[in-house]
Short mmCIF file of C-alpha atoms and ligand atoms in Angstrom, two decimals:
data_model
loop_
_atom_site.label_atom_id
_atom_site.label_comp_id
_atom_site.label_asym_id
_atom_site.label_seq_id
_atom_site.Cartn_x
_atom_site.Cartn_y
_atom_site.Cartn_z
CA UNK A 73 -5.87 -1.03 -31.90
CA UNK A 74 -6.37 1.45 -29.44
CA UNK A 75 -4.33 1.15 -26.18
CA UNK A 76 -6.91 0.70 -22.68
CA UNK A 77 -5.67 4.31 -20.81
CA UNK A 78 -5.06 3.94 -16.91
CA UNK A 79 -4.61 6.56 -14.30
CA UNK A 80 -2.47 5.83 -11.43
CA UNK A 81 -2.57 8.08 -8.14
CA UNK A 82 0.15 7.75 -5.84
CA UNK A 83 2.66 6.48 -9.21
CA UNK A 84 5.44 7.09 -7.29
CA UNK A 85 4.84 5.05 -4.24
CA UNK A 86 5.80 1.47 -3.75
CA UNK A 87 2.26 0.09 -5.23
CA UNK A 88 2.59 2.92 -8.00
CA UNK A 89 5.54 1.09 -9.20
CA UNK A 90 4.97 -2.08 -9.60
CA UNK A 91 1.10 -1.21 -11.05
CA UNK A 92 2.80 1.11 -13.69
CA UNK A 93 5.09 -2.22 -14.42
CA UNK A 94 2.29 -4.42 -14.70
CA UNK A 95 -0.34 -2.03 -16.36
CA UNK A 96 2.57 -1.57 -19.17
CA UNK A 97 3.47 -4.95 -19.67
CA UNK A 98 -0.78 -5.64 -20.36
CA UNK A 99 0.00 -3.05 -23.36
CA UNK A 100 -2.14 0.18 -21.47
CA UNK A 101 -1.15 3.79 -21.73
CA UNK A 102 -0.12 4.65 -18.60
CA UNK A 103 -1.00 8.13 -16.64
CA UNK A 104 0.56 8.27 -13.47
CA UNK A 105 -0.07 11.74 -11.30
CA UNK A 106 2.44 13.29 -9.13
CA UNK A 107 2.24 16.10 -6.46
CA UNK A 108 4.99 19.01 -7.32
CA UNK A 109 7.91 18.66 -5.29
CA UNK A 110 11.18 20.83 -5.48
CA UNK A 111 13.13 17.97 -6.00
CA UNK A 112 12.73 14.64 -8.04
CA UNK A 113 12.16 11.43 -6.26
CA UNK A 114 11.40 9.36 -9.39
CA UNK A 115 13.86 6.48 -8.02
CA UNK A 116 11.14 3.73 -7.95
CA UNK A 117 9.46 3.78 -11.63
CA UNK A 118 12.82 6.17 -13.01
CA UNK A 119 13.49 2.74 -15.34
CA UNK A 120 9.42 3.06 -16.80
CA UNK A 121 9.28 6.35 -16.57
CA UNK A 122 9.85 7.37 -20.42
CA UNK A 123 7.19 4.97 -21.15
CA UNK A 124 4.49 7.06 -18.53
CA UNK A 125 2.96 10.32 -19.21
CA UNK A 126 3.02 12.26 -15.28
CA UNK A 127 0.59 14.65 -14.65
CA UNK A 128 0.64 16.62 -12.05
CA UNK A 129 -2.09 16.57 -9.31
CA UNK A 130 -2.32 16.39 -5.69
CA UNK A 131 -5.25 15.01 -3.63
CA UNK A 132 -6.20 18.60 -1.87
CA UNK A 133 -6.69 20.09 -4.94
CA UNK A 134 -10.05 19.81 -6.69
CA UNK A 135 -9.34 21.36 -10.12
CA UNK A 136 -5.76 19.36 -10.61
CA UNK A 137 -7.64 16.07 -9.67
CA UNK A 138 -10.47 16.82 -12.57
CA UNK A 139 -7.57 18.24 -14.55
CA UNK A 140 -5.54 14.44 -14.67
CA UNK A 141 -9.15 13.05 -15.11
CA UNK A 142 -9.78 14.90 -18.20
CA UNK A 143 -6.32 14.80 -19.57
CA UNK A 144 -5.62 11.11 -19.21
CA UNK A 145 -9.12 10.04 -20.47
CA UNK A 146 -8.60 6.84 -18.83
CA UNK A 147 -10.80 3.42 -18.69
CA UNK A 148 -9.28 2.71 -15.29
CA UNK A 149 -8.22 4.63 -12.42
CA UNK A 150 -6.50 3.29 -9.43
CA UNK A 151 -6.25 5.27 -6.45
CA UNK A 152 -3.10 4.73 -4.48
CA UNK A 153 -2.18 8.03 -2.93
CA UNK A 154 -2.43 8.10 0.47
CA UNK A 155 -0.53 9.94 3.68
CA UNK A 156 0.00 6.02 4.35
CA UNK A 157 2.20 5.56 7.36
CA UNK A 158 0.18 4.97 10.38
CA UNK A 159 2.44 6.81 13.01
CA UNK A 160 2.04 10.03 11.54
CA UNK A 161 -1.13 10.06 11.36
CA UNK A 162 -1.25 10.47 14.75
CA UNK A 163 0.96 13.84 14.46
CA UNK A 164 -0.67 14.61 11.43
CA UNK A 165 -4.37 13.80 11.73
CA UNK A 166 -6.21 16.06 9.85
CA UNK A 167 -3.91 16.51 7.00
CA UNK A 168 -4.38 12.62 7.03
CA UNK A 169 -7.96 12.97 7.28
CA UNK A 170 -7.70 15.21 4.11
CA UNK A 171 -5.45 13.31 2.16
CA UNK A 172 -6.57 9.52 3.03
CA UNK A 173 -10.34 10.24 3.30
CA UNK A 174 -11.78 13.64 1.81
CA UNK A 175 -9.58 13.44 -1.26
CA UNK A 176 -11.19 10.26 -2.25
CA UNK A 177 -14.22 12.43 -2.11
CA UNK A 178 -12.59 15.20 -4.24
CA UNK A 179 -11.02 12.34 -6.96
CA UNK A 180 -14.97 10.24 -7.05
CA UNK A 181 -16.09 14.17 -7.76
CA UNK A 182 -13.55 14.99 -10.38
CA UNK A 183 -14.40 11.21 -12.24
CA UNK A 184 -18.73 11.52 -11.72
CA UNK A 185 -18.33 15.18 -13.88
CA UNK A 186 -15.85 14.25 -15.91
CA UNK A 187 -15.77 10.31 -17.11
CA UNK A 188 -18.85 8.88 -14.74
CA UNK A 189 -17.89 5.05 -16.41
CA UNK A 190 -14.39 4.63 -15.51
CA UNK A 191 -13.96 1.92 -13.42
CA UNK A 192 -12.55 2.55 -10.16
CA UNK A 193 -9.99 1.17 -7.74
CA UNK A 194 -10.03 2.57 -4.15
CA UNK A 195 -6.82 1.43 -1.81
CA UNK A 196 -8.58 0.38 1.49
CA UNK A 197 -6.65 -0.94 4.17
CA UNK A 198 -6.68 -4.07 6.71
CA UNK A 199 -5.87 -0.86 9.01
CA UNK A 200 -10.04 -0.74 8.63
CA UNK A 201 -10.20 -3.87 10.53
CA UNK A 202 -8.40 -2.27 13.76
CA UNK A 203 -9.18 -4.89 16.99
CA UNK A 204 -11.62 -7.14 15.23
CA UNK A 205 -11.49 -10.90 15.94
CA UNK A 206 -9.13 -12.27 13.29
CA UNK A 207 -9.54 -13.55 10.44
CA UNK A 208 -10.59 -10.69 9.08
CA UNK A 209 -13.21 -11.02 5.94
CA UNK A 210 -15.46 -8.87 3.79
CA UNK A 211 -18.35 -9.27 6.75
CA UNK A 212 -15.60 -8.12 9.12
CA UNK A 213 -17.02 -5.43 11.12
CA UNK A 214 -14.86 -2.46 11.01
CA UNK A 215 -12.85 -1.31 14.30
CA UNK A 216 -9.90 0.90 13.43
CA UNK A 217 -7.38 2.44 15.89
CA UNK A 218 -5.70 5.22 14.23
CA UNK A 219 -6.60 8.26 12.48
CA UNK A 220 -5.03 6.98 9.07
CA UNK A 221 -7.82 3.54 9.69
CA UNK A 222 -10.68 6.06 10.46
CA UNK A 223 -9.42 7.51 7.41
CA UNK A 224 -9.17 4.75 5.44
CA UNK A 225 -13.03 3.57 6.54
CA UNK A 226 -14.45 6.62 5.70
CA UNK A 227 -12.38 6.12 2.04
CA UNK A 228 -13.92 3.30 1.78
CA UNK A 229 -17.45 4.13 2.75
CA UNK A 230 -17.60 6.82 0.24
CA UNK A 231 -16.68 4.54 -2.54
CA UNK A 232 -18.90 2.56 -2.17
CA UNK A 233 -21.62 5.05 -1.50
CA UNK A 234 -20.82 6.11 -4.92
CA UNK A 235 -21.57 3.45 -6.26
CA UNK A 236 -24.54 2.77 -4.63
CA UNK A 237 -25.77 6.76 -4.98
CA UNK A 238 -24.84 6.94 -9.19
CA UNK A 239 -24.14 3.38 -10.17
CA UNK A 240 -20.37 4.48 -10.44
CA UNK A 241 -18.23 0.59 -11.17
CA UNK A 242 -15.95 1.57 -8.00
CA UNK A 243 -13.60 -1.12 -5.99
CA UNK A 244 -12.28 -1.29 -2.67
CA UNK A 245 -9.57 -3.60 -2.52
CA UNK A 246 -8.52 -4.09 1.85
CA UNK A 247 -5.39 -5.28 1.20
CA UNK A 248 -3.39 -6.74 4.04
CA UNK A 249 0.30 -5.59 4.55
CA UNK A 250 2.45 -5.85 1.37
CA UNK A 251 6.14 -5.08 1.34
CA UNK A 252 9.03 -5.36 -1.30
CA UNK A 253 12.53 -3.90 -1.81
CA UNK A 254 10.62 -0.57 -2.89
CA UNK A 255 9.15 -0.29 0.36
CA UNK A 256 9.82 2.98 2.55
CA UNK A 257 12.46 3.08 4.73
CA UNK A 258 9.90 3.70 8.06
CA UNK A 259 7.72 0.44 7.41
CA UNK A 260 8.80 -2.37 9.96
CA UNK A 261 9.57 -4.92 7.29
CA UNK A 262 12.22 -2.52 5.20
CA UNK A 263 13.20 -0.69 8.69
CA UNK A 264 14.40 -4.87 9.54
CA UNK A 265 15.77 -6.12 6.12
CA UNK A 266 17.72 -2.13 5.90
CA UNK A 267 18.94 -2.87 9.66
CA UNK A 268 19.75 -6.55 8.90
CA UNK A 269 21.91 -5.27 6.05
CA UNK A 270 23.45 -2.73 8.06
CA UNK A 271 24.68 -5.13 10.81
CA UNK A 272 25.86 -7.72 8.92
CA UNK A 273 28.27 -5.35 6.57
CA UNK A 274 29.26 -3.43 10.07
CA UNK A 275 27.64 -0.18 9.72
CA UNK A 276 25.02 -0.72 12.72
CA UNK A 277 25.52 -2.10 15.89
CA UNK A 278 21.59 -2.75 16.77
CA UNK A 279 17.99 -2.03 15.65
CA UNK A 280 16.11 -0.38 18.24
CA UNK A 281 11.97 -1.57 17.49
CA UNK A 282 9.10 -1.14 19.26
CA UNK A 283 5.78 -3.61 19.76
CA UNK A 284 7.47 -7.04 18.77
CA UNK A 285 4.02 -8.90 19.57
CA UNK A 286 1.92 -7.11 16.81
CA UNK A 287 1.13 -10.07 14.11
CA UNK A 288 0.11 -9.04 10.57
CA UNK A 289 -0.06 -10.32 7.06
CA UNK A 290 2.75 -9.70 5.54
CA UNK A 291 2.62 -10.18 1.34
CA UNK A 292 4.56 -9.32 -1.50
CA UNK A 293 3.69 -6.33 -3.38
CA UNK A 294 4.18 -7.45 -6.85
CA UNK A 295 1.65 -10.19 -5.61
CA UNK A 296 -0.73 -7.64 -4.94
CA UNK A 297 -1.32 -5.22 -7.46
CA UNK A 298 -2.66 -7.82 -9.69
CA UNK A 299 -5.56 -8.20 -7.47
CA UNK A 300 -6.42 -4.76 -8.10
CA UNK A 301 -6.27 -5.16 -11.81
CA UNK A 302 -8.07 -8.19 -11.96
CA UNK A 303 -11.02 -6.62 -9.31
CA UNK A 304 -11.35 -3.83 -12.44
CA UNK A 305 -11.54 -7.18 -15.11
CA UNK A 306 -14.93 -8.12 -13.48
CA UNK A 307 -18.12 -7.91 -14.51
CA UNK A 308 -19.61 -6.33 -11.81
CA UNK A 309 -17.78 -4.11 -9.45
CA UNK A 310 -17.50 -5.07 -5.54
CA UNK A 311 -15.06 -4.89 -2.65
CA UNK A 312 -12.37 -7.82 -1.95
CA UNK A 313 -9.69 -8.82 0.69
CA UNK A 314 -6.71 -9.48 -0.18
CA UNK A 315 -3.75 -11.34 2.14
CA UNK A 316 -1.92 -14.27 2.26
CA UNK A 317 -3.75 -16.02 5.27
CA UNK A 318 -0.25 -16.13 7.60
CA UNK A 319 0.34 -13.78 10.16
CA UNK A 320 3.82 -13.52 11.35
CA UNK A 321 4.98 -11.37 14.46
CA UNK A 322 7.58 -8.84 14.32
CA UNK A 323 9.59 -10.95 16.50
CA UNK A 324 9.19 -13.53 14.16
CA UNK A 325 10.29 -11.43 11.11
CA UNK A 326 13.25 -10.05 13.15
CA UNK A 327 14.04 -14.06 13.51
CA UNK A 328 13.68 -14.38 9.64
CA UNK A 329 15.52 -11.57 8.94
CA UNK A 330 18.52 -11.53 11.04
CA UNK A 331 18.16 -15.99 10.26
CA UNK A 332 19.03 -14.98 6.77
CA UNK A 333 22.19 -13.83 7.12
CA UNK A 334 23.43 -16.31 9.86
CA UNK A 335 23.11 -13.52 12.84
CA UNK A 336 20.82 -14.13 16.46
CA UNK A 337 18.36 -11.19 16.14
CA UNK A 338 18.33 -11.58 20.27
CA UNK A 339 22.26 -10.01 20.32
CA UNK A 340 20.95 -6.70 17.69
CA UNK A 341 16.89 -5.66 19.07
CA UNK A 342 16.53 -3.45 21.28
CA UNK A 343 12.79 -2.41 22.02
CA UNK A 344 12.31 0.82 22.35
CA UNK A 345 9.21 2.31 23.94
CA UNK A 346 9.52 5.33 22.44
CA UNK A 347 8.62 3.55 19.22
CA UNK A 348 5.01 1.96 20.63
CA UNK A 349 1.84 3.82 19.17
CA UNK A 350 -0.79 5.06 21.23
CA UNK A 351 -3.52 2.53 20.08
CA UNK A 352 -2.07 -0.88 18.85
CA UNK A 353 -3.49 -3.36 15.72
CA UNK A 354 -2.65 -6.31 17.47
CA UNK A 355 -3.52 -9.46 14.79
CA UNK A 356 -4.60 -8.92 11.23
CA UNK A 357 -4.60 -12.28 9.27
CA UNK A 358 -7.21 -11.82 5.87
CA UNK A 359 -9.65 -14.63 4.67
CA UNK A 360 -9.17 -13.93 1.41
CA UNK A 361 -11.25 -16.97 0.11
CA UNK A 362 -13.84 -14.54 -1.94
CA UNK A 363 -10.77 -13.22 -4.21
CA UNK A 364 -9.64 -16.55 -4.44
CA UNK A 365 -13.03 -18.13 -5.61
CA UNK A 366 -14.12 -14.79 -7.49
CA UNK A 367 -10.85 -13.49 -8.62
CA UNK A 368 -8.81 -16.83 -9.22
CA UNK A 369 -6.33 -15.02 -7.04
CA UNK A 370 -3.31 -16.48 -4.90
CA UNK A 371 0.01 -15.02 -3.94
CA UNK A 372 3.19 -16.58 -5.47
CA UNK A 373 5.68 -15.19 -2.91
CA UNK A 374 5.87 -16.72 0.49
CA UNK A 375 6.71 -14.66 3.91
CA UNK A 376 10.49 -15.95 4.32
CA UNK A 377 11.26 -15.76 0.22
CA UNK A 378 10.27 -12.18 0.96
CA UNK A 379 12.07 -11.35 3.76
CA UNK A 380 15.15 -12.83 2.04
CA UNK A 381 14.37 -11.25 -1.14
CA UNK A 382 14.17 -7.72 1.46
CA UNK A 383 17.52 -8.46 3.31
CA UNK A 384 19.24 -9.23 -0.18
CA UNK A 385 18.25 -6.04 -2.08
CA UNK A 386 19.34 -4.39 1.04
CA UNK A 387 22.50 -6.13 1.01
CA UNK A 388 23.36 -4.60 -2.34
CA UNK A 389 22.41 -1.55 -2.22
CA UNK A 390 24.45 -0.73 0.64
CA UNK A 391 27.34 -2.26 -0.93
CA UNK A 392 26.85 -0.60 -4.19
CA UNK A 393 26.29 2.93 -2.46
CA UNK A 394 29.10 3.09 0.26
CA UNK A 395 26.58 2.59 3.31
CA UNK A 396 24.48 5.42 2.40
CA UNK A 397 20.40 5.52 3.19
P1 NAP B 477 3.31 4.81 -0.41
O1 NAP B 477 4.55 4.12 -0.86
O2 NAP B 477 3.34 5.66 0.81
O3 NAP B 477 2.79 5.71 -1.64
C1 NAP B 477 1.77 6.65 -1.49
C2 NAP B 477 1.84 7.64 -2.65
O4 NAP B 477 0.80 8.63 -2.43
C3 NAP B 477 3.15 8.40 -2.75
O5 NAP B 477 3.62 8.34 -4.07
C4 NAP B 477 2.76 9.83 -2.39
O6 NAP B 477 3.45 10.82 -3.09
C5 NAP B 477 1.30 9.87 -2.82
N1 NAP B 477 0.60 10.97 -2.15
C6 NAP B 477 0.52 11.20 -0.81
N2 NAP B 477 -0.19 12.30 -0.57
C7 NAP B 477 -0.59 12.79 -1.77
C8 NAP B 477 -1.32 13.92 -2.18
N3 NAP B 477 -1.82 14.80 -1.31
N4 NAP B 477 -1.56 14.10 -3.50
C9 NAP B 477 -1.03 13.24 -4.41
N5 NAP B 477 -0.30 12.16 -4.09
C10 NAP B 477 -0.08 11.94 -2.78
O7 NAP B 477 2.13 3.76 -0.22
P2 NAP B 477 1.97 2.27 -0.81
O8 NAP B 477 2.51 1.30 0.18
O9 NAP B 477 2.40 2.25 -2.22
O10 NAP B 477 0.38 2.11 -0.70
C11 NAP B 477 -0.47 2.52 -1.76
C12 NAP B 477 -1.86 2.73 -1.20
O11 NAP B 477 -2.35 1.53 -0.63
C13 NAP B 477 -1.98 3.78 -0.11
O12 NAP B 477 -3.23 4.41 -0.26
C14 NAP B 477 -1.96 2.98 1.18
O13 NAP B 477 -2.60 3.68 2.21
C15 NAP B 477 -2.71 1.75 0.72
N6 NAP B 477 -2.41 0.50 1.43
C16 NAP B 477 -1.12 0.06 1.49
C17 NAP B 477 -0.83 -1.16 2.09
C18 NAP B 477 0.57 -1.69 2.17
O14 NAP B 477 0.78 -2.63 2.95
N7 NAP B 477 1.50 -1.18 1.38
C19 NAP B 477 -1.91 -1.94 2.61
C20 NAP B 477 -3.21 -1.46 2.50
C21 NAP B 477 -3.45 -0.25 1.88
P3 NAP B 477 4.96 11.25 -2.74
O15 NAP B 477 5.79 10.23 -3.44
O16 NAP B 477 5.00 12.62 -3.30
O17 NAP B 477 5.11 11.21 -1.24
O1 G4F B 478 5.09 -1.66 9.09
P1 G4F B 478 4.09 -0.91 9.87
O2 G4F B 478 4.38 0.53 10.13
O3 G4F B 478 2.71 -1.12 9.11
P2 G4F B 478 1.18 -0.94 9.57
O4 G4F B 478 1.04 0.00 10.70
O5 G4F B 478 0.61 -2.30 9.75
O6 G4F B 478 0.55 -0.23 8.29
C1 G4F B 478 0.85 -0.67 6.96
O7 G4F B 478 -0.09 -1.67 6.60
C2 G4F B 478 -1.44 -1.21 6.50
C3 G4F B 478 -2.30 -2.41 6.11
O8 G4F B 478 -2.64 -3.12 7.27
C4 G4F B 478 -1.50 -0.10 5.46
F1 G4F B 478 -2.79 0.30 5.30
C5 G4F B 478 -0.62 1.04 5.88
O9 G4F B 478 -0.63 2.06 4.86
C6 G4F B 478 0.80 0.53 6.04
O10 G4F B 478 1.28 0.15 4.77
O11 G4F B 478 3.88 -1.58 11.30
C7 G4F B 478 3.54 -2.95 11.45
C8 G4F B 478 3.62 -3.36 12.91
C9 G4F B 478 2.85 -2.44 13.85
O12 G4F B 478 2.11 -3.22 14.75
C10 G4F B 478 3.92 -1.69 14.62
O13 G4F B 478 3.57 -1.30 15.95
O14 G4F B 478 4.98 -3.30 13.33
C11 G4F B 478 5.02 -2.74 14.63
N1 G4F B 478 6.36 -2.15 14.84
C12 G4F B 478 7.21 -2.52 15.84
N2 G4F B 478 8.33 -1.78 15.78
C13 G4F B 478 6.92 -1.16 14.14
C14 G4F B 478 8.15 -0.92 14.74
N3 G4F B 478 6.47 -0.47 13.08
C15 G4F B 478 7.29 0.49 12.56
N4 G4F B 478 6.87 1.18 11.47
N5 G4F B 478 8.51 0.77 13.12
C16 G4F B 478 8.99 0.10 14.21
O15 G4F B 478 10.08 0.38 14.71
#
């Protein structure tokens, strides 16, 4: 039997991993593409990657995006690239702007001449959501606050005006915040369980953080990306939130987090207003009940098994690697 082909944008980035994982263990042929760098950073999938094929593409370039469509002939693409860390996207805002929204555009383009049937996974964001009155739903107005959630609305508009315009099968998941141990280093979560680590084995002396009131919804990761496959398993395509349905402030994490390994967080944080953004998300909590009902979806890992699971990985690594980043 044939193997079902998947493209994966974005391979290399925290949900890139753990897709490629999952996508592999369902028995697909895996495509993931990659933007050239002069160096490797292959450390999250580097134990899957001789089972991948790489192609590579970036999202500014029209002809390399049509180029991974053609070459990976897939059933299923998942778009995961993104310039995804809100912060710079205020330093960065039109590069985000051509990233995060127009190269959605670009990739729809590349799959309507090339392979109009795939079926199509778009990352949206809670970010969409911005200031509106939590819980957030599918009937949640939009109301975003940075130029990585205007982004990420316009991302999502144009998938589904895709669909609507040439009957493309095209997904938005808005996925709520999702960490693991392969999260980057600048994400509050991993920028906690990293400092945690670091202060309990003597190499830090505090963690200097900035809004500690912001609430979100904080997942796991390998929760997540199999509401994205299952979204594409449906008979119809549509658009689906995806959370936990617990918020959690980041003074609450940093209570989790420094709880774990017997310290007072209140001794460590420092707040540092340097670190505040210019327009604040101040609660995002999903209603996920559609992908439950529709989806038969539920996350396995709860907030403070993922903290701990966070602060242990971080734990080792540092001891394995001498205190390095
Ligand atoms: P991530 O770790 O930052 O990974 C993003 C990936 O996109 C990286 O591998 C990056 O490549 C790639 N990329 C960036 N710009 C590109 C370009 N111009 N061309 C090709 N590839 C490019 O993000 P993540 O946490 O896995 O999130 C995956 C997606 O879900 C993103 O679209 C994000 O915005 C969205 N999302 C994430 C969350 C969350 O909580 N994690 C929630 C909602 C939505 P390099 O490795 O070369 O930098
Ligand atoms: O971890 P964060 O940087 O994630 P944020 O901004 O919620 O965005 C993440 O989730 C989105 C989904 O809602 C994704 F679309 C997006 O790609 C990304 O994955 O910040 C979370 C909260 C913010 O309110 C921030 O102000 O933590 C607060 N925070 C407080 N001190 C901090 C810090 N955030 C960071 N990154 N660093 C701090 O020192």
């Amino acid at each position: 039997m044939t193997k079902k082909r998947a493209l994966i944008t974005g391979i290399l980035g925290q949900d890139g991993s753990y897709l490629a994982e999952f996508l592999l263990s369902k028995g697909y042929e895996v495509f993931g593409m990659v933007r050239r760098s002069s160096v490797e950073r292959y450390d999250r999938i580097a134990h899957i990657k001789d089972n991948l094929t790489l192609l590579q593409g970036d999202l500014l370039d029209q002809y390399s995006l049509t180029q991974a469509v053609k070459d990976s002939d897939p059933v299923e693409v998942y778009n995961l690239a993104a310039q995804s860390f809100v912060p710079t996207s205020w330093n960065q805002p039109v590069l985000t702007g051509e990233f995060t929204a127009l190269g959605v555009t670009r990739l729809l383009e590349a799959i309507r001449q090339v392979s109009p049937e795939v079926r199509f996974y778009q990352a949206s964001s809670s970010e969409c959501f911005g200031s509106a009155k939590p819980p957030q739903n599918e009937n949640t107005p939009f109301h975003p606050k940075s130029p990585y959630g205007i982004a990420k609305v316009y991302a999502f508009w144009i998938t589904v005006n895709y669909r609507e315009s040439y009957g493309m099968w095209n997904c938005n998941g808005i996925l709520f915040n999702h960490e693991s141990p392969r999260r980057g280093m600048e994400f509050v979560t991993r920028k906690v369980s990293d400092g945690v680590a670091r202060i309990k084995l003597g190499l830090a002396k505090e963690l200097r953080l900035g809004n500690l009131d912001a609430k979100r919804d904080w997942g796991f990761a390998g929760d997540f990306i199999k509401a994205m496959w299952l979204m594409l398993q449906q008979p119809r395509p549509d658009d689906y939130v995806i959370g936990t349905g617990i918020a959690n402030s980041v003074r609450e994490l940093c209570e989790v987090a420094f709880s774990h390994v017997g310290l007072d967080w209140k001794k460590y944080v420092k707040v540092d207003k340097k670190l505040f953004r210019p327009a604040e998300v101040d609660y995002l909590v999903a209603d996920a009940s559609k992908a439950k009902r529709v989806l038969g979806w539920k996350p396995k890992v709860s907030f403070k098994q993922l903290i701990a699971m966070m602060v242990d990985a971080d734990l080792a690594r540092l001891k394995a690697n001498g205190g390095k980043k």
